[in-house]
Amino acid sequence: MGELDTLKKSERHRLHFMNKVILIGFVGNEPKTVVFANEKSKTTFSLATTDFFGKTKRTSWHVIATWNGLGKIAETLLKKGTHVAIEGSIVYREYTNKQDEKVFITEIVADKLEVLDKTAKSYDSTKVVEPIAVETEMSALTQEGVSYEPGEDLPF
Protein backbone atom coordinates (compact mmCIF):
# COMPACT_ATOMS: atom_id res chain seq x y z
CA MET A 1 0.00 0.00 0.00
CA GLY A 2 1.47 3.38 -1.04
CA GLU A 3 1.70 6.49 1.10
CA LEU A 4 -1.26 8.10 -0.71
CA ASP A 5 -3.42 5.06 0.01
CA THR A 6 -3.05 5.62 3.77
CA LEU A 7 -4.51 9.14 3.55
CA LYS A 8 -8.19 9.78 4.13
CA LYS A 9 -10.21 10.47 0.98
CA SER A 10 -10.60 14.17 1.91
CA GLU A 11 -6.83 14.49 2.42
CA ARG A 12 -6.08 12.80 -0.94
CA HIS A 13 -8.50 15.18 -2.66
CA ARG A 14 -6.60 18.21 -1.33
CA LEU A 15 -3.40 16.88 -2.93
CA HIS A 16 -4.94 17.37 -6.38
CA PHE A 17 -4.97 21.13 -5.85
CA MET A 18 -1.79 22.85 -4.82
CA ASN A 19 -0.36 26.34 -5.26
CA LYS A 20 3.25 26.11 -4.07
CA VAL A 21 6.31 28.00 -5.26
CA ILE A 22 9.92 27.52 -4.17
CA LEU A 23 12.45 30.04 -5.45
CA ILE A 24 16.14 30.68 -4.86
CA GLY A 25 17.65 33.94 -5.97
CA PHE A 26 19.07 37.31 -5.07
CA VAL A 27 17.11 40.23 -3.60
CA GLY A 28 16.91 43.01 -6.20
CA ASN A 29 15.90 45.98 -4.05
CA GLU A 30 15.59 47.01 -0.42
CA PRO A 31 12.37 45.61 1.13
CA LYS A 32 9.56 48.17 1.46
CA THR A 33 6.88 47.93 4.15
CA VAL A 34 3.36 49.36 4.09
CA VAL A 35 1.30 49.40 7.31
CA PHE A 36 -2.46 49.33 6.80
CA ALA A 37 -5.20 50.92 8.92
CA ASN A 38 -5.92 47.55 10.57
CA GLU A 39 -2.24 47.49 11.69
CA LYS A 40 -1.36 44.58 9.40
CA SER A 41 1.79 45.13 7.39
CA LYS A 42 2.98 43.97 3.98
CA THR A 43 6.66 43.96 3.02
CA THR A 44 7.60 43.57 -0.65
CA PHE A 45 10.87 43.15 -2.50
CA SER A 46 12.04 41.89 -5.87
CA LEU A 47 13.88 38.63 -6.39
CA ALA A 48 16.05 37.69 -9.39
CA THR A 49 16.38 34.04 -10.37
CA THR A 50 18.43 32.62 -13.20
CA ASP A 51 17.77 29.51 -15.28
CA PHE A 52 20.42 27.94 -17.48
CA PHE A 53 19.70 26.22 -20.80
CA GLY A 54 23.03 24.89 -22.08
CA LYS A 55 25.16 27.99 -22.62
CA THR A 56 22.15 30.31 -22.45
CA LYS A 57 20.93 31.88 -19.23
CA ARG A 58 17.66 33.67 -18.52
CA THR A 59 17.11 35.93 -15.51
CA SER A 60 13.54 36.38 -14.28
CA TRP A 61 12.30 38.97 -11.79
CA HIS A 62 9.62 38.24 -9.19
CA VAL A 63 7.66 40.34 -6.71
CA ILE A 64 7.78 38.78 -3.24
CA ALA A 65 5.21 39.78 -0.61
CA THR A 66 5.53 38.93 3.07
CA TRP A 67 2.99 39.76 5.74
CA ASN A 68 3.24 40.89 9.36
CA GLY A 69 5.96 39.04 11.36
CA LEU A 70 7.68 37.43 8.37
CA GLY A 71 7.67 40.85 6.70
CA LYS A 72 9.44 42.36 9.70
CA ILE A 73 12.07 39.63 9.49
CA ALA A 74 12.48 40.27 5.74
CA GLU A 75 12.80 44.01 6.30
CA THR A 76 15.44 43.44 9.00
CA LEU A 77 17.57 40.74 7.34
CA LEU A 78 17.29 41.33 3.60
CA LYS A 79 19.05 43.90 1.47
CA LYS A 80 19.87 44.19 -2.23
CA GLY A 81 22.05 41.22 -3.20
CA THR A 82 21.07 38.90 -0.31
CA HIS A 83 20.92 35.25 -1.44
CA VAL A 84 17.59 33.84 -0.26
CA ALA A 85 15.20 30.90 -0.66
CA ILE A 86 11.48 31.65 -0.65
CA GLU A 87 8.57 29.25 -0.25
CA GLY A 88 5.01 30.40 -0.78
CA SER A 89 2.18 30.63 -3.30
CA ILE A 90 1.61 32.58 -6.49
CA VAL A 91 -1.16 35.20 -6.45
CA TYR A 92 -2.71 37.03 -9.40
CA ARG A 93 -4.58 40.30 -8.81
CA GLU A 94 -5.89 43.15 -10.90
CA TYR A 95 -7.13 46.66 -10.26
CA THR A 96 -7.98 49.80 -12.19
CA ASN A 97 -5.56 52.69 -11.66
CA LYS A 98 -6.29 56.45 -11.61
CA GLN A 99 -5.85 56.60 -15.40
CA ASP A 100 -8.68 54.05 -15.70
CA GLU A 101 -6.25 51.38 -16.95
CA LYS A 102 -6.40 47.79 -15.80
CA VAL A 103 -3.21 46.78 -13.97
CA PHE A 104 -2.36 43.11 -13.51
CA ILE A 105 -0.21 42.02 -10.58
CA THR A 106 1.59 38.71 -10.14
CA GLU A 107 3.36 38.16 -6.85
CA ILE A 108 4.66 35.38 -4.67
CA VAL A 109 3.20 35.51 -1.17
CA ALA A 110 5.95 34.00 0.97
CA ASP A 111 5.25 31.94 4.04
CA LYS A 112 8.83 30.74 4.52
CA LEU A 113 12.12 32.52 4.00
CA GLU A 114 15.67 31.20 4.29
CA VAL A 115 18.68 33.48 4.09
CA LEU A 116 21.38 31.56 2.21
CA ASP A 117 24.16 34.00 3.07
CA LYS A 118 26.46 33.46 6.07
CA THR A 119 23.62 33.64 8.65
CA ALA A 120 21.77 30.74 6.94
CA LYS A 121 18.57 30.88 8.99
CA SER A 122 15.06 29.89 7.93
CA TYR A 123 11.85 31.61 8.95
CA ASP A 124 8.23 30.85 8.35
CA SER A 125 5.17 32.92 9.01
CA THR A 126 4.50 31.31 12.40
CA LYS A 127 7.85 30.24 13.87
CA VAL A 128 11.59 30.08 13.38
CA VAL A 129 12.71 26.73 11.96
CA GLU A 130 16.05 25.06 11.25
CA PRO A 131 17.67 25.66 7.85
CA ILE A 132 16.23 23.56 5.04
CA ALA A 133 17.67 22.48 1.70
CA VAL A 134 15.76 24.03 -1.19
CA GLU A 135 16.80 23.45 -4.81
CA THR A 136 14.63 25.51 -7.17
CA GLU A 137 14.34 29.10 -8.60
CA MET A 138 11.73 32.01 -9.46
CA SER A 139 9.92 34.88 -12.18
CA ALA A 140 8.05 38.67 -12.81
CA LEU A 141 8.15 42.07 -11.03
CA THR A 142 5.64 44.85 -10.34
CA GLN A 143 4.36 46.39 -7.16
CA GLU A 144 0.83 47.63 -6.86
CA GLY A 145 0.70 50.72 -9.03
CA VAL A 146 4.49 50.91 -9.39
CA SER A 147 6.49 49.32 -12.20
CA TYR A 148 10.06 48.21 -11.71
CA GLU A 149 12.39 47.78 -14.66
CA PRO A 150 15.57 46.09 -13.48
CA GLY A 151 17.42 46.79 -16.74
CA GLU A 152 20.91 45.40 -16.98
CA ASP A 153 21.86 46.09 -13.34
CA LEU A 154 21.66 42.66 -11.70
CA PRO A 155 22.11 42.41 -7.93
CA PHE A 156 24.76 39.68 -8.16
CSV table of N, CA and C in Angstrom, one decimal:
chain,number,residue,atom,x,y,z
A,1,MET,N,0.9,-1.2,0.0
A,1,MET,CA,0.0,0.0,0.0
A,1,MET,C,0.9,1.2,0.0
A,2,GLY,N,0.7,2.2,-0.9
A,2,GLY,CA,1.5,3.4,-1.0
A,2,GLY,C,1.1,4.4,0.0
A,3,GLU,N,1.9,5.4,0.1
A,3,GLU,CA,1.7,6.5,1.1
A,3,GLU,C,0.4,7.2,0.9
A,4,LEU,N,0.0,7.4,-0.4
A,4,LEU,CA,-1.3,8.1,-0.7
A,4,LEU,C,-2.5,7.3,-0.3
A,5,ASP,N,-2.3,5.9,-0.4
A,5,ASP,CA,-3.4,5.1,0.0
A,5,ASP,C,-3.8,5.2,1.5
A,6,THR,N,-2.8,5.5,2.3
A,6,THR,CA,-3.1,5.6,3.8
A,6,THR,C,-3.8,6.9,4.2
A,7,LEU,N,-3.8,7.9,3.3
A,7,LEU,CA,-4.5,9.1,3.6
A,7,LEU,C,-6.0,9.0,3.4
A,8,LYS,N,-6.7,9.7,4.2
A,8,LYS,CA,-8.2,9.8,4.1
A,8,LYS,C,-8.6,10.3,2.8
A,9,LYS,N,-9.8,10.0,2.3
A,9,LYS,CA,-10.2,10.5,1.0
A,9,LYS,C,-10.2,12.0,0.9
A,10,SER,N,-10.6,12.7,1.9
A,10,SER,CA,-10.6,14.2,1.9
A,10,SER,C,-9.2,14.7,1.8
A,11,GLU,N,-8.2,14.1,2.5
A,11,GLU,CA,-6.8,14.5,2.4
A,11,GLU,C,-6.2,14.2,1.0
A,12,ARG,N,-6.6,13.1,0.4
A,12,ARG,CA,-6.1,12.8,-0.9
A,12,ARG,C,-6.6,13.8,-1.9
A,13,HIS,N,-7.9,14.2,-1.8
A,13,HIS,CA,-8.5,15.2,-2.7
A,13,HIS,C,-7.8,16.5,-2.6
A,14,ARG,N,-7.3,16.9,-1.5
A,14,ARG,CA,-6.6,18.2,-1.3
A,14,ARG,C,-5.3,18.2,-2.1
A,15,LEU,N,-4.7,17.0,-2.2
A,15,LEU,CA,-3.4,16.9,-2.9
A,15,LEU,C,-3.5,17.2,-4.4
A,16,HIS,N,-4.7,17.1,-5.0
A,16,HIS,CA,-4.9,17.4,-6.4
A,16,HIS,C,-4.9,18.9,-6.7
A,17,PHE,N,-4.9,19.7,-5.7
A,17,PHE,CA,-5.0,21.1,-5.9
A,17,PHE,C,-3.9,21.7,-5.0
A,18,MET,N,-2.9,22.3,-5.6
A,18,MET,CA,-1.8,22.9,-4.8
A,18,MET,C,-1.2,24.1,-5.5
A,19,ASN,N,-1.0,25.1,-4.8
A,19,ASN,CA,-0.4,26.3,-5.3
A,19,ASN,C,0.9,26.5,-4.4
A,20,LYS,N,2.0,26.1,-4.9
A,20,LYS,CA,3.2,26.1,-4.1
A,20,LYS,C,4.4,26.5,-5.0
A,21,VAL,N,5.2,27.5,-4.5
A,21,VAL,CA,6.3,28.0,-5.3
A,21,VAL,C,7.5,28.0,-4.3
A,22,ILE,N,8.6,27.5,-4.9
A,22,ILE,CA,9.9,27.5,-4.2
A,22,ILE,C,10.9,28.2,-5.1
A,23,LEU,N,11.5,29.3,-4.6
A,23,LEU,CA,12.5,30.0,-5.4
A,23,LEU,C,13.7,30.3,-4.7
A,24,ILE,N,14.8,30.3,-5.4
A,24,ILE,CA,16.1,30.7,-4.9
A,24,ILE,C,16.7,31.8,-5.8
A,25,GLY,N,17.1,32.9,-5.2
A,25,GLY,CA,17.6,33.9,-6.0
A,25,GLY,C,18.3,35.0,-5.1
A,26,PHE,N,18.4,36.2,-5.7
A,26,PHE,CA,19.1,37.3,-5.1
A,26,PHE,C,18.1,38.5,-5.0
A,27,VAL,N,18.0,39.1,-3.8
A,27,VAL,CA,17.1,40.2,-3.6
A,27,VAL,C,17.6,41.4,-4.5
A,28,GLY,N,16.6,42.0,-5.2
A,28,GLY,CA,16.9,43.0,-6.2
A,28,GLY,C,16.8,44.4,-5.7
A,29,ASN,N,16.1,44.6,-4.6
A,29,ASN,CA,15.9,46.0,-4.0
A,29,ASN,C,15.7,45.9,-2.5
A,30,GLU,N,15.8,47.0,-1.9
A,30,GLU,CA,15.6,47.0,-0.4
A,30,GLU,C,14.1,46.7,-0.2
A,31,PRO,N,13.8,45.9,0.8
A,31,PRO,CA,12.4,45.6,1.1
A,31,PRO,C,11.7,46.9,1.6
A,32,LYS,N,10.4,47.0,1.1
A,32,LYS,CA,9.6,48.2,1.5
A,32,LYS,C,8.3,47.7,2.2
A,33,THR,N,8.0,48.3,3.3
A,33,THR,CA,6.9,47.9,4.2
A,33,THR,C,5.8,49.0,4.1
A,34,VAL,N,4.5,48.5,4.0
A,34,VAL,CA,3.4,49.4,4.1
A,34,VAL,C,2.5,48.8,5.3
A,35,VAL,N,2.1,49.8,6.2
A,35,VAL,CA,1.3,49.4,7.3
A,35,VAL,C,-0.1,49.9,7.0
A,36,PHE,N,-1.1,49.0,7.1
A,36,PHE,CA,-2.5,49.3,6.8
A,36,PHE,C,-3.2,49.8,8.0
A,37,ALA,N,-4.4,50.4,7.8
A,37,ALA,CA,-5.2,50.9,8.9
A,37,ALA,C,-5.5,49.9,10.0
A,38,ASN,N,-5.6,48.6,9.6
A,38,ASN,CA,-5.9,47.6,10.6
A,38,ASN,C,-4.7,47.0,11.3
A,39,GLU,N,-3.5,47.8,11.1
A,39,GLU,CA,-2.2,47.5,11.7
A,39,GLU,C,-1.5,46.3,11.1
A,40,LYS,N,-2.1,45.6,10.1
A,40,LYS,CA,-1.4,44.6,9.4
A,40,LYS,C,-0.3,45.2,8.5
A,41,SER,N,0.8,44.5,8.2
A,41,SER,CA,1.8,45.1,7.4
A,41,SER,C,2.2,44.2,6.3
A,42,LYS,N,2.6,44.7,5.2
A,42,LYS,CA,3.0,44.0,4.0
A,42,LYS,C,4.3,44.5,3.5
A,43,THR,N,5.3,43.6,3.5
A,43,THR,CA,6.7,44.0,3.0
A,43,THR,C,6.9,43.3,1.7
A,44,THR,N,7.3,44.1,0.7
A,44,THR,CA,7.6,43.6,-0.6
A,44,THR,C,9.0,43.8,-1.1
A,45,PHE,N,9.5,43.0,-1.9
A,45,PHE,CA,10.9,43.1,-2.5
A,45,PHE,C,10.9,42.3,-3.8
A,46,SER,N,11.9,42.6,-4.6
A,46,SER,CA,12.0,41.9,-5.9
A,46,SER,C,13.1,40.8,-5.7
A,47,LEU,N,12.9,39.7,-6.5
A,47,LEU,CA,13.9,38.6,-6.4
A,47,LEU,C,14.3,38.2,-7.8
A,48,ALA,N,15.6,38.1,-8.1
A,48,ALA,CA,16.0,37.7,-9.4
A,48,ALA,C,16.4,36.2,-9.3
A,49,THR,N,16.0,35.4,-10.3
A,49,THR,CA,16.4,34.0,-10.4
A,49,THR,C,16.9,33.8,-11.8
A,50,THR,N,17.8,32.9,-11.9
A,50,THR,CA,18.4,32.6,-13.2
A,50,THR,C,18.3,31.1,-13.5
A,51,ASP,N,17.8,30.9,-14.7
A,51,ASP,CA,17.8,29.5,-15.3
A,51,ASP,C,18.8,29.4,-16.4
A,52,PHE,N,19.4,28.2,-16.5
A,52,PHE,CA,20.4,27.9,-17.5
A,52,PHE,C,19.9,26.9,-18.4
A,53,PHE,N,20.1,27.1,-19.7
A,53,PHE,CA,19.7,26.2,-20.8
A,53,PHE,C,20.9,26.0,-21.7
A,54,GLY,N,21.8,25.0,-21.4
A,54,GLY,CA,23.0,24.9,-22.1
A,54,GLY,C,23.9,26.1,-21.8
A,55,LYS,N,24.3,26.8,-22.8
A,55,LYS,CA,25.2,28.0,-22.6
A,55,LYS,C,24.3,29.3,-22.5
A,56,THR,N,23.0,29.1,-22.5
A,56,THR,CA,22.1,30.3,-22.5
A,56,THR,C,21.6,30.4,-21.0
A,57,LYS,N,21.5,31.7,-20.5
A,57,LYS,CA,20.9,31.9,-19.2
A,57,LYS,C,19.8,32.9,-19.4
A,58,ARG,N,18.8,32.8,-18.5
A,58,ARG,CA,17.7,33.7,-18.5
A,58,ARG,C,17.4,34.1,-17.1
A,59,THR,N,17.4,35.4,-16.8
A,59,THR,CA,17.1,35.9,-15.5
A,59,THR,C,15.7,36.4,-15.5
A,60,SER,N,14.9,36.0,-14.5
A,60,SER,CA,13.5,36.4,-14.3
A,60,SER,C,13.4,37.2,-13.0
A,61,TRP,N,12.5,38.1,-13.0
A,61,TRP,CA,12.3,39.0,-11.8
A,61,TRP,C,10.9,38.7,-11.2
A,62,HIS,N,10.9,38.6,-9.9
A,62,HIS,CA,9.6,38.2,-9.2
A,62,HIS,C,9.3,39.3,-8.1
A,63,VAL,N,8.1,39.5,-7.9
A,63,VAL,CA,7.7,40.3,-6.7
A,63,VAL,C,7.4,39.4,-5.6
A,64,ILE,N,8.0,39.6,-4.4
A,64,ILE,CA,7.8,38.8,-3.2
A,64,ILE,C,7.0,39.6,-2.2
A,65,ALA,N,6.0,39.1,-1.7
A,65,ALA,CA,5.2,39.8,-0.6
A,65,ALA,C,5.3,38.9,0.6
A,66,THR,N,5.6,39.6,1.8
A,66,THR,CA,5.5,38.9,3.1
A,66,THR,C,4.6,39.7,4.0
A,67,TRP,N,4.0,39.1,4.9
A,67,TRP,CA,3.0,39.8,5.7
A,67,TRP,C,3.4,39.7,7.2
A,68,ASN,N,3.1,40.8,7.9
A,68,ASN,CA,3.2,40.9,9.4
A,68,ASN,C,4.6,40.5,9.9
A,69,GLY,N,4.7,39.4,10.7
A,69,GLY,CA,6.0,39.0,11.4
A,69,GLY,C,7.0,38.6,10.4
A,70,LEU,N,6.7,37.8,9.4
A,70,LEU,CA,7.7,37.4,8.4
A,70,LEU,C,8.2,38.6,7.6
A,71,GLY,N,7.3,39.6,7.4
A,71,GLY,CA,7.7,40.8,6.7
A,71,GLY,C,8.7,41.6,7.5
A,72,LYS,N,8.5,41.7,8.8
A,72,LYS,CA,9.4,42.4,9.7
A,72,LYS,C,10.8,41.7,9.6
A,73,ILE,N,10.8,40.4,9.6
A,73,ILE,CA,12.1,39.6,9.5
A,73,ILE,C,12.7,40.0,8.1
A,74,ALA,N,11.9,39.9,7.1
A,74,ALA,CA,12.5,40.3,5.7
A,74,ALA,C,13.1,41.7,5.7
A,75,GLU,N,12.3,42.6,6.3
A,75,GLU,CA,12.8,44.0,6.3
A,75,GLU,C,14.1,44.2,7.1
A,76,THR,N,14.3,43.4,8.1
A,76,THR,CA,15.4,43.4,9.0
A,76,THR,C,16.7,42.7,8.4
A,77,LEU,N,16.5,41.6,7.8
A,77,LEU,CA,17.6,40.7,7.3
A,77,LEU,C,18.0,40.9,5.9
A,78,LEU,N,17.0,41.3,5.0
A,78,LEU,CA,17.3,41.3,3.6
A,78,LEU,C,17.7,42.7,3.1
A,79,LYS,N,18.6,42.7,2.2
A,79,LYS,CA,19.0,43.9,1.5
A,79,LYS,C,19.4,43.5,0.0
A,80,LYS,N,19.6,44.5,-0.8
A,80,LYS,CA,19.9,44.2,-2.2
A,80,LYS,C,21.1,43.3,-2.3
A,81,GLY,N,21.0,42.2,-3.0
A,81,GLY,CA,22.1,41.2,-3.2
A,81,GLY,C,22.0,40.0,-2.3
A,82,THR,N,21.1,40.0,-1.2
A,82,THR,CA,21.1,38.9,-0.3
A,82,THR,C,20.6,37.7,-1.1
A,83,HIS,N,21.3,36.5,-0.8
A,83,HIS,CA,20.9,35.2,-1.4
A,83,HIS,C,19.9,34.6,-0.5
A,84,VAL,N,18.7,34.3,-1.1
A,84,VAL,CA,17.6,33.8,-0.3
A,84,VAL,C,16.8,32.8,-1.0
A,85,ALA,N,16.2,31.9,-0.2
A,85,ALA,CA,15.2,30.9,-0.7
A,85,ALA,C,13.8,31.3,-0.1
A,86,ILE,N,12.8,31.3,-1.0
A,86,ILE,CA,11.5,31.6,-0.7
A,86,ILE,C,10.5,30.5,-0.9
A,87,GLU,N,9.6,30.2,0.0
A,87,GLU,CA,8.6,29.3,-0.3
A,87,GLU,C,7.2,29.9,0.0
A,88,GLY,N,6.3,29.8,-0.9
A,88,GLY,CA,5.0,30.4,-0.8
A,88,GLY,C,4.1,30.0,-1.9
A,89,SER,N,3.2,30.9,-2.2
A,89,SER,CA,2.2,30.6,-3.3
A,89,SER,C,2.1,31.8,-4.3
A,90,ILE,N,1.7,31.5,-5.5
A,90,ILE,CA,1.6,32.6,-6.5
A,90,ILE,C,0.2,33.2,-6.4
A,91,VAL,N,0.1,34.5,-6.5
A,91,VAL,CA,-1.2,35.2,-6.4
A,91,VAL,C,-1.3,36.1,-7.6
A,92,TYR,N,-2.4,36.1,-8.3
A,92,TYR,CA,-2.7,37.0,-9.4
A,92,TYR,C,-3.8,38.0,-9.0
A,93,ARG,N,-3.6,39.3,-9.2
A,93,ARG,CA,-4.6,40.3,-8.8
A,93,ARG,C,-4.7,41.3,-9.9
A,94,GLU,N,-5.8,42.1,-9.9
A,94,GLU,CA,-5.9,43.2,-10.9
A,94,GLU,C,-6.7,44.3,-10.3
A,95,TYR,N,-6.4,45.5,-10.7
A,95,TYR,CA,-7.1,46.7,-10.3
A,95,TYR,C,-7.1,47.7,-11.4
A,96,THR,N,-8.0,48.7,-11.2
A,96,THR,CA,-8.0,49.8,-12.2
A,96,THR,C,-7.3,51.0,-11.5
A,97,ASN,N,-6.3,51.6,-12.2
A,97,ASN,CA,-5.6,52.7,-11.7
A,97,ASN,C,-6.3,54.0,-11.9
A,98,LYS,N,-5.7,55.1,-11.5
A,98,LYS,CA,-6.3,56.4,-11.6
A,98,LYS,C,-6.5,56.9,-13.1
A,99,GLN,N,-5.7,56.3,-14.0
A,99,GLN,CA,-5.9,56.6,-15.4
A,99,GLN,C,-6.9,55.7,-16.1
A,100,ASP,N,-7.6,55.0,-15.3
A,100,ASP,CA,-8.7,54.0,-15.7
A,100,ASP,C,-8.1,52.9,-16.6
A,101,GLU,N,-6.9,52.5,-16.3
A,101,GLU,CA,-6.3,51.4,-17.0
A,101,GLU,C,-6.2,50.2,-16.0
A,102,LYS,N,-6.5,49.0,-16.6
A,102,LYS,CA,-6.4,47.8,-15.8
A,102,LYS,C,-4.9,47.4,-15.6
A,103,VAL,N,-4.6,47.2,-14.3
A,103,VAL,CA,-3.2,46.8,-14.0
A,103,VAL,C,-3.3,45.4,-13.4
A,104,PHE,N,-2.4,44.5,-13.9
A,104,PHE,CA,-2.4,43.1,-13.5
A,104,PHE,C,-1.1,42.9,-12.7
A,105,ILE,N,-1.3,42.2,-11.5
A,105,ILE,CA,-0.2,42.0,-10.6
A,105,ILE,C,0.0,40.5,-10.4
A,106,THR,N,1.2,40.1,-10.5
A,106,THR,CA,1.6,38.7,-10.1
A,106,THR,C,2.6,38.8,-9.0
A,107,GLU,N,2.4,38.1,-7.9
A,107,GLU,CA,3.4,38.2,-6.9
A,107,GLU,C,3.4,36.8,-6.1
A,108,ILE,N,4.5,36.6,-5.5
A,108,ILE,CA,4.7,35.4,-4.7
A,108,ILE,C,4.4,35.8,-3.2
A,109,VAL,N,3.4,35.2,-2.6
A,109,VAL,CA,3.2,35.5,-1.2
A,109,VAL,C,4.0,34.5,-0.4
A,110,ALA,N,5.0,34.9,0.3
A,110,ALA,CA,6.0,34.0,1.0
A,110,ALA,C,5.4,33.6,2.3
A,111,ASP,N,5.5,32.3,2.7
A,111,ASP,CA,5.2,31.9,4.0
A,111,ASP,C,6.5,31.3,4.7
A,112,LYS,N,7.5,31.2,3.9
A,112,LYS,CA,8.8,30.7,4.5
A,112,LYS,C,9.9,31.5,3.8
A,113,LEU,N,11.0,31.7,4.5
A,113,LEU,CA,12.1,32.5,4.0
A,113,LEU,C,13.4,32.0,4.6
A,114,GLU,N,14.4,31.7,3.8
A,114,GLU,CA,15.7,31.2,4.3
A,114,GLU,C,16.8,32.0,3.7
A,115,VAL,N,17.5,32.7,4.5
A,115,VAL,CA,18.7,33.5,4.1
A,115,VAL,C,19.8,32.5,3.8
A,116,LEU,N,20.3,32.5,2.6
A,116,LEU,CA,21.4,31.6,2.2
A,116,LEU,C,22.8,32.1,2.4
A,117,ASP,N,22.9,33.4,2.8
A,117,ASP,CA,24.2,34.0,3.1
A,117,ASP,C,24.7,33.4,4.3
A,118,LYS,N,25.7,34.0,4.9
A,118,LYS,CA,26.5,33.5,6.1
A,118,LYS,C,25.6,33.1,7.3
A,119,THR,N,24.5,33.9,7.5
A,119,THR,CA,23.6,33.6,8.6
A,119,THR,C,22.8,32.3,8.5
A,120,ALA,N,22.4,32.0,7.3
A,120,ALA,CA,21.8,30.7,6.9
A,120,ALA,C,20.7,30.3,7.9
A,121,LYS,N,19.7,31.2,8.1
A,121,LYS,CA,18.6,30.9,9.0
A,121,LYS,C,17.3,30.8,8.2
A,122,SER,N,16.3,30.0,8.6
A,122,SER,CA,15.1,29.9,7.9
A,122,SER,C,14.0,30.5,8.8
A,123,TYR,N,13.0,31.1,8.2
A,123,TYR,CA,11.8,31.6,9.0
A,123,TYR,C,10.6,31.2,8.2
A,124,ASP,N,9.5,31.0,9.0
A,124,ASP,CA,8.2,30.9,8.3
A,124,ASP,C,7.3,31.8,9.0
A,125,SER,N,6.1,31.9,8.5
A,125,SER,CA,5.2,32.9,9.0
A,125,SER,C,4.7,32.7,10.4
A,126,THR,N,5.0,31.5,11.0
A,126,THR,CA,4.5,31.3,12.4
A,126,THR,C,5.6,31.0,13.4
A,127,LYS,N,6.8,30.6,12.9
A,127,LYS,CA,7.8,30.2,13.9
A,127,LYS,C,9.2,30.2,13.2
A,128,VAL,N,10.2,30.2,13.9
A,128,VAL,CA,11.6,30.1,13.4
A,128,VAL,C,11.9,28.6,13.3
A,129,VAL,N,12.4,28.2,12.1
A,129,VAL,CA,12.7,26.7,12.0
A,129,VAL,C,14.2,26.6,11.6
A,130,GLU,N,14.7,25.3,11.6
A,130,GLU,CA,16.0,25.1,11.2
A,130,GLU,C,16.2,25.3,9.7
A,131,PRO,N,17.4,25.5,9.3
A,131,PRO,CA,17.7,25.7,7.8
A,131,PRO,C,17.2,24.4,7.1
A,132,ILE,N,16.7,24.7,5.9
A,132,ILE,CA,16.2,23.6,5.0
A,132,ILE,C,17.0,23.6,3.7
A,133,ALA,N,17.0,22.5,3.0
A,133,ALA,CA,17.7,22.5,1.7
A,133,ALA,C,16.6,22.7,0.7
A,134,VAL,N,16.7,23.7,-0.1
A,134,VAL,CA,15.8,24.0,-1.2
A,134,VAL,C,16.5,24.1,-2.5
A,135,GLU,N,16.0,23.5,-3.6
A,135,GLU,CA,16.8,23.4,-4.8
A,135,GLU,C,16.0,23.9,-6.0
A,136,THR,N,15.4,25.0,-6.0
A,136,THR,CA,14.6,25.5,-7.2
A,136,THR,C,14.8,27.0,-7.3
A,137,GLU,N,14.2,27.7,-8.4
A,137,GLU,CA,14.3,29.1,-8.6
A,137,GLU,C,13.0,29.8,-9.0
A,138,MET,N,13.0,31.2,-9.3
A,138,MET,CA,11.7,32.0,-9.5
A,138,MET,C,11.5,33.0,-10.6
A,139,SER,N,10.2,34.0,-11.0
A,139,SER,CA,9.9,34.9,-12.2
A,139,SER,C,9.2,36.2,-12.0
A,140,ALA,N,8.7,37.4,-12.5
A,140,ALA,CA,8.0,38.7,-12.8
A,140,ALA,C,8.1,39.8,-11.7
A,141,LEU,N,8.0,41.0,-12.1
A,141,LEU,CA,8.2,42.1,-11.0
A,141,LEU,C,7.3,43.3,-11.3
A,142,THR,N,6.5,43.6,-10.3
A,142,THR,CA,5.6,44.8,-10.3
A,142,THR,C,5.0,45.0,-9.0
A,143,GLN,N,5.0,46.2,-8.4
A,143,GLN,CA,4.4,46.4,-7.2
A,143,GLN,C,3.1,47.1,-7.5
A,144,GLU,N,2.1,47.0,-6.6
A,144,GLU,CA,0.8,47.6,-6.9
A,144,GLU,C,1.0,49.1,-7.3
A,145,GLY,N,0.7,49.4,-8.5
A,145,GLY,CA,0.7,50.7,-9.0
A,145,GLY,C,2.1,51.2,-9.4
A,146,VAL,N,3.1,50.5,-9.1
A,146,VAL,CA,4.5,50.9,-9.4
A,146,VAL,C,5.2,49.9,-10.2
A,147,SER,N,5.7,50.2,-11.4
A,147,SER,CA,6.5,49.3,-12.2
A,147,SER,C,8.0,49.4,-11.8
A,148,TYR,N,8.6,48.3,-12.0
A,148,TYR,CA,10.1,48.2,-11.7
A,148,TYR,C,10.7,47.6,-12.9
A,149,GLU,N,11.6,48.3,-13.5
A,149,GLU,CA,12.4,47.8,-14.7
A,149,GLU,C,13.8,47.6,-14.2
A,150,PRO,N,14.2,46.3,-14.0
A,150,PRO,CA,15.6,46.1,-13.5
A,150,PRO,C,16.7,46.4,-14.5
A,151,GLY,N,16.4,46.5,-15.8
A,151,GLY,CA,17.4,46.8,-16.7
A,151,GLY,C,18.6,45.8,-16.7
A,152,GLU,N,19.7,46.3,-16.9
A,152,GLU,CA,20.9,45.4,-17.0
A,152,GLU,C,21.6,45.3,-15.6
A,153,ASP,N,21.2,46.1,-14.6
A,153,ASP,CA,21.9,46.1,-13.3
A,153,ASP,C,21.4,44.9,-12.5
A,154,LEU,N,22.0,43.8,-12.5
A,154,LEU,CA,21.7,42.7,-11.7
A,154,LEU,C,22.3,42.8,-10.3
A,155,PRO,N,21.6,42.3,-9.3
A,155,PRO,CA,22.1,42.4,-7.9
A,155,PRO,C,23.2,41.4,-7.6
A,156,PHE,N,23.7,40.7,-8.5
A,156,PHE,CA,24.8,39.7,-8.2
A,156,PHE,C,25.8,39.7,-9.2
